[in-house]
Short mmCIF file of N, CA and C in Angstrom, two decimals:
data_model
loop_
_atom_site.label_atom_id
_atom_site.label_comp_id
_atom_site.label_asym_id
_atom_site.label_seq_id
_atom_site.Cartn_x
_atom_site.Cartn_y
_atom_site.Cartn_z
N MET F 206 78.41 120.24 107.21
CA MET F 206 79.00 119.75 105.99
C MET F 206 77.98 118.86 105.28
N ILE F 207 77.89 119.00 103.98
CA ILE F 207 76.97 118.20 103.17
C ILE F 207 77.75 117.04 102.57
N ALA F 208 77.23 115.86 102.76
CA ALA F 208 77.87 114.67 102.18
C ALA F 208 77.35 114.49 100.76
N ALA F 209 78.25 114.36 99.83
CA ALA F 209 77.87 114.15 98.43
C ALA F 209 78.11 112.70 98.04
N ARG F 210 77.22 112.19 97.23
CA ARG F 210 77.37 110.82 96.74
C ARG F 210 77.86 110.87 95.31
N ASP F 211 78.73 109.97 94.99
CA ASP F 211 79.23 109.86 93.63
C ASP F 211 78.42 108.79 92.92
N VAL F 212 77.31 109.21 92.32
CA VAL F 212 76.39 108.27 91.67
C VAL F 212 77.08 107.53 90.53
N PHE F 213 77.96 108.22 89.80
CA PHE F 213 78.64 107.58 88.68
C PHE F 213 79.56 106.46 89.16
N ALA F 214 80.23 106.67 90.29
CA ALA F 214 81.10 105.63 90.82
C ALA F 214 80.29 104.43 91.30
N GLU F 215 79.12 104.69 91.87
CA GLU F 215 78.30 103.61 92.40
C GLU F 215 77.59 102.82 91.31
N THR F 216 77.47 103.40 90.13
CA THR F 216 76.75 102.70 89.06
C THR F 216 77.66 102.39 87.87
N ASN F 217 78.96 102.37 88.09
CA ASN F 217 79.85 102.04 86.98
C ASN F 217 79.75 100.55 86.68
N PRO F 218 80.01 100.16 85.44
CA PRO F 218 79.85 98.76 85.04
C PRO F 218 80.69 97.77 85.84
N ALA F 219 81.90 98.17 86.23
CA ALA F 219 82.76 97.25 86.97
C ALA F 219 82.17 96.93 88.35
N LEU F 220 81.74 97.95 89.06
CA LEU F 220 81.15 97.73 90.38
C LEU F 220 79.85 96.94 90.25
N CYS F 221 78.99 97.33 89.34
CA CYS F 221 77.71 96.63 89.20
C CYS F 221 77.90 95.18 88.78
N SER F 222 78.88 94.91 87.92
CA SER F 222 79.10 93.51 87.53
C SER F 222 79.59 92.69 88.72
N ALA F 223 80.38 93.29 89.61
CA ALA F 223 80.81 92.60 90.83
C ALA F 223 79.62 92.34 91.75
N VAL F 224 78.73 93.31 91.85
CA VAL F 224 77.51 93.14 92.66
C VAL F 224 76.65 92.02 92.05
N PHE F 225 76.52 92.01 90.73
CA PHE F 225 75.76 90.95 90.07
C PHE F 225 76.39 89.58 90.31
N ALA F 226 77.73 89.53 90.29
CA ALA F 226 78.42 88.26 90.53
C ALA F 226 78.12 87.75 91.94
N GLN F 227 78.10 88.66 92.92
CA GLN F 227 77.76 88.26 94.29
C GLN F 227 76.33 87.74 94.37
N PHE F 228 75.42 88.44 93.71
CA PHE F 228 74.02 88.00 93.67
C PHE F 228 73.91 86.61 93.06
N CYS F 229 74.56 86.42 91.91
CA CYS F 229 74.48 85.13 91.20
C CYS F 229 75.07 83.99 92.03
N SER F 230 76.19 84.24 92.68
CA SER F 230 76.81 83.21 93.52
C SER F 230 75.91 82.83 94.68
N ALA F 231 75.36 83.84 95.36
CA ALA F 231 74.48 83.57 96.50
C ALA F 231 73.22 82.84 96.05
N TYR F 232 72.67 83.24 94.93
CA TYR F 232 71.47 82.60 94.40
C TYR F 232 71.75 81.13 94.11
N ARG F 233 72.82 80.86 93.39
CA ARG F 233 73.15 79.47 93.02
C ARG F 233 73.37 78.61 94.25
N LEU F 234 74.07 79.13 95.24
CA LEU F 234 74.34 78.36 96.46
C LEU F 234 73.07 78.10 97.25
N ALA F 235 72.12 79.03 97.21
CA ALA F 235 70.89 78.88 97.98
C ALA F 235 69.79 78.12 97.22
N HIS F 236 69.91 78.04 95.92
CA HIS F 236 68.88 77.39 95.12
C HIS F 236 68.91 75.89 95.37
N PRO F 237 67.76 75.27 95.62
CA PRO F 237 67.73 73.83 95.90
C PRO F 237 68.38 72.97 94.81
N ALA F 238 68.26 73.37 93.55
CA ALA F 238 68.85 72.60 92.45
C ALA F 238 70.21 73.17 92.02
N GLY F 239 70.69 74.18 92.71
CA GLY F 239 71.99 74.77 92.38
C GLY F 239 71.99 75.55 91.07
N ARG F 240 70.84 76.07 90.67
CA ARG F 240 70.75 76.82 89.42
C ARG F 240 71.15 78.29 89.63
N SER F 241 71.62 78.87 88.56
CA SER F 241 71.92 80.31 88.54
C SER F 241 70.63 81.06 88.22
N PRO F 242 70.57 82.34 88.56
CA PRO F 242 69.34 83.10 88.30
C PRO F 242 69.13 83.39 86.82
N VAL F 243 67.86 83.50 86.44
CA VAL F 243 67.55 83.94 85.08
C VAL F 243 67.94 85.40 84.97
N SER F 244 68.36 85.79 83.79
CA SER F 244 68.88 87.14 83.62
C SER F 244 67.85 88.23 83.93
N ALA F 245 66.56 87.94 83.82
CA ALA F 245 65.54 88.94 84.14
C ALA F 245 65.63 89.42 85.58
N LEU F 246 66.02 88.53 86.50
CA LEU F 246 66.13 88.93 87.91
C LEU F 246 67.26 89.92 88.15
N ILE F 247 68.26 89.90 87.31
CA ILE F 247 69.41 90.78 87.48
C ILE F 247 68.99 92.25 87.38
N TYR F 248 67.96 92.51 86.59
CA TYR F 248 67.51 93.88 86.40
C TYR F 248 66.88 94.48 87.66
N LEU F 249 66.61 93.68 88.66
CA LEU F 249 66.09 94.17 89.94
C LEU F 249 67.21 94.62 90.89
N ILE F 250 68.43 94.21 90.63
CA ILE F 250 69.51 94.40 91.60
C ILE F 250 69.97 95.85 91.73
N VAL F 251 70.12 96.57 90.64
CA VAL F 251 70.58 97.97 90.75
C VAL F 251 69.57 98.81 91.54
N PRO F 252 68.29 98.80 91.18
CA PRO F 252 67.38 99.65 91.95
C PRO F 252 67.15 99.22 93.40
N ILE F 253 67.40 97.95 93.70
CA ILE F 253 67.17 97.50 95.08
C ILE F 253 68.47 97.45 95.88
N ALA F 254 69.50 96.81 95.37
CA ALA F 254 70.72 96.58 96.15
C ALA F 254 71.76 97.68 96.02
N VAL F 255 71.92 98.24 94.83
CA VAL F 255 72.95 99.26 94.63
C VAL F 255 72.44 100.62 95.09
N SER F 256 71.18 100.90 94.85
CA SER F 256 70.60 102.17 95.26
C SER F 256 70.60 102.28 96.78
N GLU F 257 70.98 103.43 97.26
CA GLU F 257 70.96 103.66 98.71
C GLU F 257 69.55 103.99 99.22
N ASP F 258 68.61 104.17 98.30
CA ASP F 258 67.24 104.52 98.69
C ASP F 258 66.62 103.48 99.61
N LEU F 259 66.95 102.22 99.40
CA LEU F 259 66.34 101.14 100.18
C LEU F 259 67.29 100.51 101.20
N ALA F 260 68.45 101.12 101.39
CA ALA F 260 69.46 100.54 102.27
C ALA F 260 68.94 100.29 103.68
N LEU F 261 68.18 101.22 104.21
CA LEU F 261 67.67 101.06 105.59
C LEU F 261 66.73 99.87 105.73
N THR F 262 66.08 99.47 104.65
CA THR F 262 65.15 98.35 104.73
C THR F 262 65.86 97.02 104.97
N PHE F 263 67.18 96.98 104.75
CA PHE F 263 67.94 95.75 104.95
C PHE F 263 68.49 95.63 106.37
N GLU F 264 68.37 96.69 107.16
CA GLU F 264 68.88 96.62 108.53
C GLU F 264 68.11 95.57 109.31
N LYS F 265 68.82 94.86 110.16
CA LYS F 265 68.26 93.79 110.98
C LYS F 265 67.73 92.63 110.15
N CYS F 266 68.24 92.48 108.94
CA CYS F 266 67.87 91.36 108.09
C CYS F 266 69.06 90.42 107.95
N ASN F 267 68.77 89.17 107.77
CA ASN F 267 69.81 88.19 107.50
C ASN F 267 69.28 87.19 106.48
N LYS F 268 70.05 86.17 106.20
CA LYS F 268 69.64 85.23 105.16
C LYS F 268 68.35 84.49 105.50
N GLU F 269 67.99 84.42 106.77
CA GLU F 269 66.77 83.74 107.19
C GLU F 269 65.53 84.61 107.05
N THR F 270 65.70 85.90 106.85
CA THR F 270 64.56 86.81 106.77
C THR F 270 63.63 86.43 105.63
N GLY F 271 64.16 86.26 104.45
CA GLY F 271 63.37 85.87 103.30
C GLY F 271 62.68 87.05 102.64
N LEU F 272 62.43 86.91 101.35
CA LEU F 272 61.82 87.98 100.56
C LEU F 272 60.41 88.34 101.05
N PRO F 273 59.52 87.38 101.30
CA PRO F 273 58.17 87.76 101.75
C PRO F 273 58.16 88.55 103.06
N VAL F 274 58.98 88.16 104.02
CA VAL F 274 59.02 88.87 105.30
C VAL F 274 59.58 90.27 105.09
N TRP F 275 60.67 90.36 104.33
CA TRP F 275 61.28 91.67 104.06
C TRP F 275 60.27 92.60 103.38
N LEU F 276 59.53 92.09 102.40
CA LEU F 276 58.54 92.91 101.71
C LEU F 276 57.38 93.29 102.62
N SER F 277 56.96 92.40 103.51
CA SER F 277 55.87 92.75 104.42
C SER F 277 56.30 93.82 105.42
N ARG F 278 57.56 93.82 105.80
CA ARG F 278 58.09 94.85 106.70
C ARG F 278 58.29 96.18 105.97
N ASN F 279 58.51 96.10 104.67
CA ASN F 279 58.88 97.28 103.88
C ASN F 279 58.06 97.36 102.59
N PRO F 280 56.78 97.63 102.69
CA PRO F 280 55.95 97.67 101.48
C PRO F 280 56.37 98.75 100.48
N LYS F 281 57.12 99.74 100.95
CA LYS F 281 57.56 100.81 100.04
C LYS F 281 58.54 100.31 98.98
N VAL F 282 59.10 99.13 99.17
CA VAL F 282 60.04 98.57 98.20
C VAL F 282 59.38 98.45 96.83
N THR F 283 58.12 98.06 96.79
CA THR F 283 57.44 97.81 95.52
C THR F 283 56.91 99.08 94.85
N VAL F 284 56.89 100.19 95.59
CA VAL F 284 56.38 101.44 95.03
C VAL F 284 57.31 101.93 93.92
N ASP F 285 56.77 102.05 92.74
CA ASP F 285 57.52 102.52 91.56
C ASP F 285 58.72 101.65 91.21
N LEU F 286 58.73 100.40 91.65
CA LEU F 286 59.88 99.53 91.34
C LEU F 286 60.02 99.30 89.84
N ALA F 287 58.92 99.08 89.16
CA ALA F 287 58.98 98.87 87.70
C ALA F 287 59.58 100.10 87.01
N LYS F 288 59.21 101.28 87.47
CA LYS F 288 59.76 102.52 86.92
C LYS F 288 61.27 102.60 87.19
N LYS F 289 61.68 102.24 88.39
CA LYS F 289 63.11 102.27 88.73
C LYS F 289 63.90 101.26 87.90
N VAL F 290 63.31 100.10 87.67
CA VAL F 290 63.97 99.10 86.83
C VAL F 290 64.16 99.66 85.43
N ASN F 291 63.13 100.29 84.89
CA ASN F 291 63.23 100.87 83.55
C ASN F 291 64.28 101.98 83.49
N LEU F 292 64.39 102.76 84.56
CA LEU F 292 65.38 103.84 84.59
C LEU F 292 66.82 103.33 84.67
N THR F 293 66.99 102.11 85.16
CA THR F 293 68.34 101.56 85.32
C THR F 293 68.68 100.48 84.29
N LEU F 294 67.84 100.33 83.28
CA LEU F 294 68.09 99.31 82.25
C LEU F 294 69.46 99.46 81.60
N ASP F 295 69.83 100.67 81.23
CA ASP F 295 71.11 100.90 80.56
C ASP F 295 72.29 100.57 81.47
N ILE F 296 72.19 100.93 82.74
CA ILE F 296 73.25 100.64 83.70
C ILE F 296 73.42 99.14 83.85
N THR F 297 72.31 98.44 84.00
CA THR F 297 72.35 96.99 84.17
C THR F 297 72.89 96.30 82.93
N SER F 298 72.40 96.69 81.77
CA SER F 298 72.87 96.06 80.52
C SER F 298 74.36 96.29 80.31
N ALA F 299 74.83 97.50 80.58
CA ALA F 299 76.26 97.80 80.45
C ALA F 299 77.09 96.95 81.42
N ALA F 300 76.59 96.77 82.63
CA ALA F 300 77.31 95.98 83.63
C ALA F 300 77.34 94.50 83.25
N ILE F 301 76.26 93.99 82.70
CA ILE F 301 76.24 92.60 82.25
C ILE F 301 77.26 92.40 81.13
N ARG F 302 77.25 93.32 80.15
CA ARG F 302 78.23 93.23 79.05
C ARG F 302 79.65 93.30 79.59
N PHE F 303 79.90 94.26 80.48
CA PHE F 303 81.24 94.41 81.06
C PHE F 303 81.65 93.14 81.79
N GLY F 304 80.74 92.59 82.60
CA GLY F 304 81.05 91.38 83.35
C GLY F 304 81.32 90.18 82.46
N CYS F 305 80.57 90.06 81.37
CA CYS F 305 80.78 88.94 80.44
C CYS F 305 82.09 89.10 79.68
N ILE F 306 82.38 90.30 79.22
CA ILE F 306 83.63 90.55 78.49
C ILE F 306 84.83 90.41 79.42
N GLY F 307 84.68 90.88 80.66
CA GLY F 307 85.78 90.86 81.62
C GLY F 307 85.97 89.53 82.34
N GLY F 308 85.08 88.58 82.11
CA GLY F 308 85.23 87.26 82.71
C GLY F 308 84.66 87.11 84.11
N ALA F 309 83.85 88.06 84.56
CA ALA F 309 83.23 87.95 85.88
C ALA F 309 81.88 87.24 85.81
N LEU F 310 81.23 87.33 84.65
CA LEU F 310 79.90 86.77 84.47
C LEU F 310 79.85 85.96 83.18
N ARG F 311 78.88 85.06 83.11
CA ARG F 311 78.67 84.29 81.88
C ARG F 311 77.18 84.10 81.69
N LEU F 312 76.71 84.43 80.51
CA LEU F 312 75.32 84.21 80.15
C LEU F 312 75.21 82.82 79.54
N THR F 313 74.37 81.98 80.12
CA THR F 313 74.24 80.60 79.65
C THR F 313 73.28 80.52 78.47
N ALA F 314 73.27 79.39 77.80
CA ALA F 314 72.39 79.18 76.65
C ALA F 314 70.92 79.28 77.01
N ASP F 315 70.57 78.95 78.26
CA ASP F 315 69.17 79.02 78.67
C ASP F 315 68.78 80.35 79.32
N GLY F 316 69.66 81.35 79.24
CA GLY F 316 69.33 82.69 79.72
C GLY F 316 69.63 82.96 81.18
N ASN F 317 70.36 82.07 81.81
CA ASN F 317 70.77 82.31 83.19
C ASN F 317 72.08 83.08 83.21
N LEU F 318 72.34 83.76 84.31
CA LEU F 318 73.58 84.49 84.46
C LEU F 318 74.39 83.85 85.58
N GLU F 319 75.61 83.46 85.26
CA GLU F 319 76.48 82.79 86.23
C GLU F 319 77.63 83.70 86.64
N SER F 320 78.03 83.57 87.88
CA SER F 320 79.21 84.26 88.37
C SER F 320 80.43 83.39 88.11
N LEU F 321 81.48 84.01 87.59
CA LEU F 321 82.74 83.31 87.38
C LEU F 321 83.81 83.81 88.34
N LEU F 322 83.45 84.74 89.22
CA LEU F 322 84.41 85.30 90.19
C LEU F 322 84.57 84.36 91.38
N GLU F 323 85.80 84.05 91.69
CA GLU F 323 86.06 83.27 92.91
C GLU F 323 86.33 84.20 94.08
N ASN F 324 86.99 85.32 93.81
CA ASN F 324 87.28 86.32 94.83
C ASN F 324 87.04 87.70 94.25
N LEU F 325 86.60 88.60 95.11
CA LEU F 325 86.43 89.98 94.68
C LEU F 325 87.72 90.75 94.93
N PRO F 326 88.08 91.66 94.03
CA PRO F 326 89.24 92.51 94.28
C PRO F 326 89.01 93.34 95.54
N ALA F 327 90.06 93.59 96.30
CA ALA F 327 89.95 94.34 97.55
C ALA F 327 89.36 95.73 97.33
N ALA F 328 89.65 96.34 96.20
CA ALA F 328 89.12 97.67 95.91
C ALA F 328 87.60 97.68 95.80
N ILE F 329 87.02 96.56 95.43
CA ILE F 329 85.57 96.48 95.27
C ILE F 329 84.89 96.02 96.56
N SER F 330 85.53 95.18 97.32
CA SER F 330 84.88 94.56 98.47
C SER F 330 84.82 95.45 99.71
N GLY F 331 85.39 96.64 99.67
CA GLY F 331 85.36 97.52 100.83
C GLY F 331 84.59 98.79 100.55
N GLY F 332 84.51 99.64 101.55
CA GLY F 332 83.89 100.95 101.40
C GLY F 332 82.41 100.89 101.09
N VAL F 333 81.97 101.81 100.23
CA VAL F 333 80.57 101.92 99.86
C VAL F 333 80.07 100.63 99.21
N ALA F 334 80.95 99.98 98.48
CA ALA F 334 80.54 98.77 97.76
C ALA F 334 80.18 97.63 98.69
N SER F 335 80.78 97.56 99.87
CA SER F 335 80.53 96.42 100.75
C SER F 335 79.05 96.30 101.13
N SER F 336 78.38 97.41 101.33
CA SER F 336 76.95 97.37 101.67
C SER F 336 76.13 96.86 100.50
N ALA F 337 76.44 97.33 99.30
CA ALA F 337 75.71 96.87 98.12
C ALA F 337 75.95 95.39 97.87
N LEU F 338 77.17 94.94 98.10
CA LEU F 338 77.49 93.52 97.93
C LEU F 338 76.71 92.66 98.93
N LYS F 339 76.62 93.13 100.16
CA LYS F 339 75.88 92.39 101.18
C LYS F 339 74.39 92.32 100.82
N ARG F 340 73.84 93.44 100.38
CA ARG F 340 72.43 93.45 99.99
C ARG F 340 72.19 92.52 98.80
N ALA F 341 73.11 92.50 97.86
CA ALA F 341 72.98 91.61 96.69
C ALA F 341 73.01 90.15 97.11
N ARG F 342 73.90 89.81 98.06
CA ARG F 342 73.95 88.42 98.56
C ARG F 342 72.63 88.03 99.22
N LEU F 343 72.10 88.93 100.06
CA LEU F 343 70.82 88.65 100.72
C LEU F 343 69.72 88.46 99.68
N LEU F 344 69.65 89.34 98.70
CA LEU F 344 68.63 89.19 97.67
C LEU F 344 68.79 87.88 96.91
N GLY F 345 70.02 87.49 96.63
CA GLY F 345 70.25 86.22 95.96
C GLY F 345 69.71 85.04 96.75
N ILE F 346 69.99 85.03 98.02
CA ILE F 346 69.50 83.95 98.90
C ILE F 346 67.98 83.98 98.97
N TRP F 347 67.42 85.17 99.19
CA TRP F 347 65.97 85.29 99.33
C TRP F 347 65.24 84.92 98.05
N MET F 348 65.75 85.39 96.91
CA MET F 348 65.08 85.11 95.64
C MET F 348 65.17 83.64 95.28
N ALA F 349 66.28 83.01 95.57
CA ALA F 349 66.41 81.57 95.31
C ALA F 349 65.41 80.79 96.14
N GLY F 350 65.13 81.26 97.34
CA GLY F 350 64.19 80.60 98.23
C GLY F 350 62.74 80.74 97.81
N MET F 351 62.46 81.60 96.86
CA MET F 351 61.07 81.81 96.41
C MET F 351 60.58 80.69 95.49
N GLY F 352 61.50 79.89 94.96
CA GLY F 352 61.09 78.75 94.15
C GLY F 352 61.14 78.98 92.65
N SER F 353 60.80 80.17 92.21
CA SER F 353 60.83 80.44 90.76
C SER F 353 60.99 81.94 90.53
N PRO F 354 61.55 82.30 89.38
CA PRO F 354 61.66 83.72 89.04
C PRO F 354 60.28 84.39 88.98
N ARG F 355 59.30 83.65 88.50
CA ARG F 355 57.94 84.20 88.42
C ARG F 355 57.42 84.60 89.80
N ALA F 356 57.67 83.77 90.80
CA ALA F 356 57.23 84.07 92.16
C ALA F 356 57.91 85.34 92.68
N VAL F 357 59.18 85.51 92.34
CA VAL F 357 59.91 86.71 92.76
C VAL F 357 59.30 87.95 92.11
N LEU F 358 59.10 87.88 90.80
CA LEU F 358 58.56 89.03 90.08
C LEU F 358 57.14 89.38 90.55
N GLU F 359 56.33 88.36 90.82
CA GLU F 359 54.98 88.62 91.32
C GLU F 359 55.01 89.23 92.71
N ALA F 360 55.90 88.75 93.57
CA ALA F 360 56.01 89.29 94.92
C ALA F 360 56.42 90.78 94.89
N LEU F 361 57.26 91.12 93.92
CA LEU F 361 57.71 92.50 93.80
C LEU F 361 56.79 93.37 92.96
N GLY F 362 55.78 92.76 92.36
CA GLY F 362 54.80 93.52 91.59
C GLY F 362 55.31 94.02 90.25
N VAL F 363 56.26 93.31 89.67
CA VAL F 363 56.76 93.70 88.35
C VAL F 363 56.54 92.56 87.37
N SER F 364 56.57 92.87 86.09
CA SER F 364 56.42 91.85 85.08
C SER F 364 57.46 92.07 83.99
N VAL F 365 57.71 91.02 83.24
CA VAL F 365 58.70 91.10 82.18
C VAL F 365 57.99 91.14 80.85
#
């Protein structure tokens, strides 16, 4: 039997905005100054956390792993990442708009993206989404630990 993936379900704005909310919450909690991530970092989440292409690279990782260690273990993460970000721009932008209109996300005056979700709906927190949510939380923690958005982007080999 061939297992089919429903790419449209995995990249719908509602799911992606919930994944972004998890990333933003984890980032803010892990950031030394309690800041939310700059919106530019959000564009990395779909190709890294939502995509199943890199799912295996997160195995045996936890919040202590950190972005530099994860990248050194998995150099393939940076291969064509800028291209993948560009291919998912529309998905990410639609999810940010959906999240802001729906009250899950808020874009601040200084360009940061905040999570307004206190709890995730049960329909989103289970199944296929649970893995993407976990990866987004790890990325939030790891990226906050890098010190600056610039350090994250340089480590991943992308530029804005």
